[in-house]
Tab-separated table of C-alpha atoms in Angstrom:
chain	number	residue	atom	x	y	z
A	136	MET	CA	130.636	96.881	112.530
A	137	LYS	CA	127.807	95.461	114.847
A	138	VAL	CA	127.920	91.986	116.821
A	139	LEU	CA	124.139	90.322	117.759
A	140	ILE	CA	125.187	87.918	120.513
A	141	PRO	CA	123.318	84.778	121.400
A	142	ASP	CA	121.271	84.365	125.166
A	143	ALA	CA	123.842	81.794	125.442
A	144	LEU	CA	126.549	84.061	125.549
A	145	LEU	CA	125.363	87.174	127.537
A	146	SER	CA	127.354	86.332	130.865
A	147	TYR	CA	129.582	88.175	128.662
A	148	THR	CA	128.463	90.841	127.361
A	149	GLN	CA	125.307	91.572	128.866
A	150	SER	CA	123.771	93.430	126.104
A	151	ARG	CA	122.059	91.801	122.801
A	152	TYR	CA	124.755	94.029	120.657
A	153	THR	CA	128.013	94.896	120.935
A	154	GLN	CA	130.447	96.018	118.058
A	155	ALA	CA	133.777	94.528	117.312
A	156	SER	CA	136.869	95.085	114.645
A	157	GLY	CA	139.216	92.883	112.469
A	158	ALA	CA	139.557	92.422	109.790
A	159	THR	CA	139.142	88.971	109.539
A	160	LEU	CA	136.382	86.543	110.765
A	161	GLY	CA	139.316	85.279	113.552
A	162	ALA	CA	140.161	88.915	113.843
A	163	MET	CA	136.758	90.306	114.263
A	164	LEU	CA	136.009	86.971	117.597
A	165	ASP	CA	139.615	88.098	118.568
A	166	ASP	CA	139.150	91.501	119.597
A	167	LEU	CA	135.545	90.185	121.450
A	168	GLU	CA	137.593	88.211	122.987
A	169	ARG	CA	139.984	91.241	124.167
A	170	GLN	CA	137.226	92.848	124.732
A	171	TYR	CA	134.836	89.743	127.173
A	172	PRO	CA	138.120	86.809	127.583
A	173	GLY	CA	136.357	83.974	127.692
A	174	ILE	CA	134.287	84.456	125.120
A	175	ARG	CA	136.240	83.482	122.336
A	176	PHE	CA	136.571	79.269	123.212
A	177	ARG	CA	132.675	79.437	123.912
A	178	MET	CA	132.601	79.503	119.966
A	179	ILE	CA	136.087	78.659	118.326
A	180	ASP	CA	137.377	75.153	119.354
A	181	GLU	CA	141.190	74.027	120.270
A	182	GLN	CA	142.109	74.034	115.913
A	183	ASP	CA	140.739	77.279	115.446
A	184	ARG	CA	137.272	76.093	113.852
A	185	VAL	CA	133.956	77.474	114.550
A	186	ARG	CA	132.186	75.098	117.414
A	187	ARG	CA	129.499	72.637	115.693
A	188	HIS	CA	126.619	74.960	117.678
A	189	ILE	CA	127.401	77.847	116.734
A	190	ARG	CA	126.584	79.718	113.304
A	191	ILE	CA	128.639	83.138	112.451
A	192	PHE	CA	126.378	85.020	109.781
A	193	VAL	CA	127.922	87.935	108.281
A	194	ASN	CA	126.140	90.324	106.447
A	195	GLY	CA	122.659	87.757	106.640
A	196	GLU	CA	125.053	84.971	104.990
A	197	GLN	CA	127.196	81.930	106.825
A	198	VAL	CA	130.085	82.031	106.827
A	199	ASP	CA	133.025	79.386	108.533
A	200	ASN	CA	136.378	80.914	107.542
A	201	LEU	CA	138.067	82.202	110.162
A	202	ALA	CA	140.545	84.106	106.908
A	203	HIS	CA	136.417	85.269	106.128
A	204	ALA	CA	137.457	89.708	105.148
A	205	MET	CA	135.791	91.662	107.581
A	206	ALA	CA	134.567	95.253	106.819
A	207	PRO	CA	133.609	97.891	109.179
A	208	ALA	CA	130.096	98.047	107.888
A	209	ASP	CA	129.315	94.097	108.498
A	210	ASP	CA	127.131	92.913	110.625
A	211	VAL	CA	127.334	89.597	112.217
A	212	ALA	CA	124.795	87.668	114.078
A	213	ILE	CA	126.608	84.880	115.943
A	214	VAL	CA	123.868	81.870	116.890
A	215	GLN	CA	123.818	78.613	118.725
A	216	ALA	CA	122.004	75.805	117.283
A	217	LEU	CA	118.934	74.620	119.346
A	218	SER	CA	118.909	70.525	119.651
A	219	GLY	CA	116.758	68.023	121.504
A	220	GLY	CA	113.508	65.835	120.911
């Protein structure tokens, strides 16, 4: 599946888009970790939940359940929320 990487994580992938595979969202993130060591920890916390400042969209719908089923043709966008004042 095609994965859009946010600016804050480009130091891992060196590319705005990358490819990953997995039957679930968690497995897809594990595949990203295999390809780009350290990237998963920036998105998933110690309790195995999506970090507060990260949003993951699968085919345009926000998903935060790592058990969410994935298909090879899915488009994934990882977005880092902005904050400030």
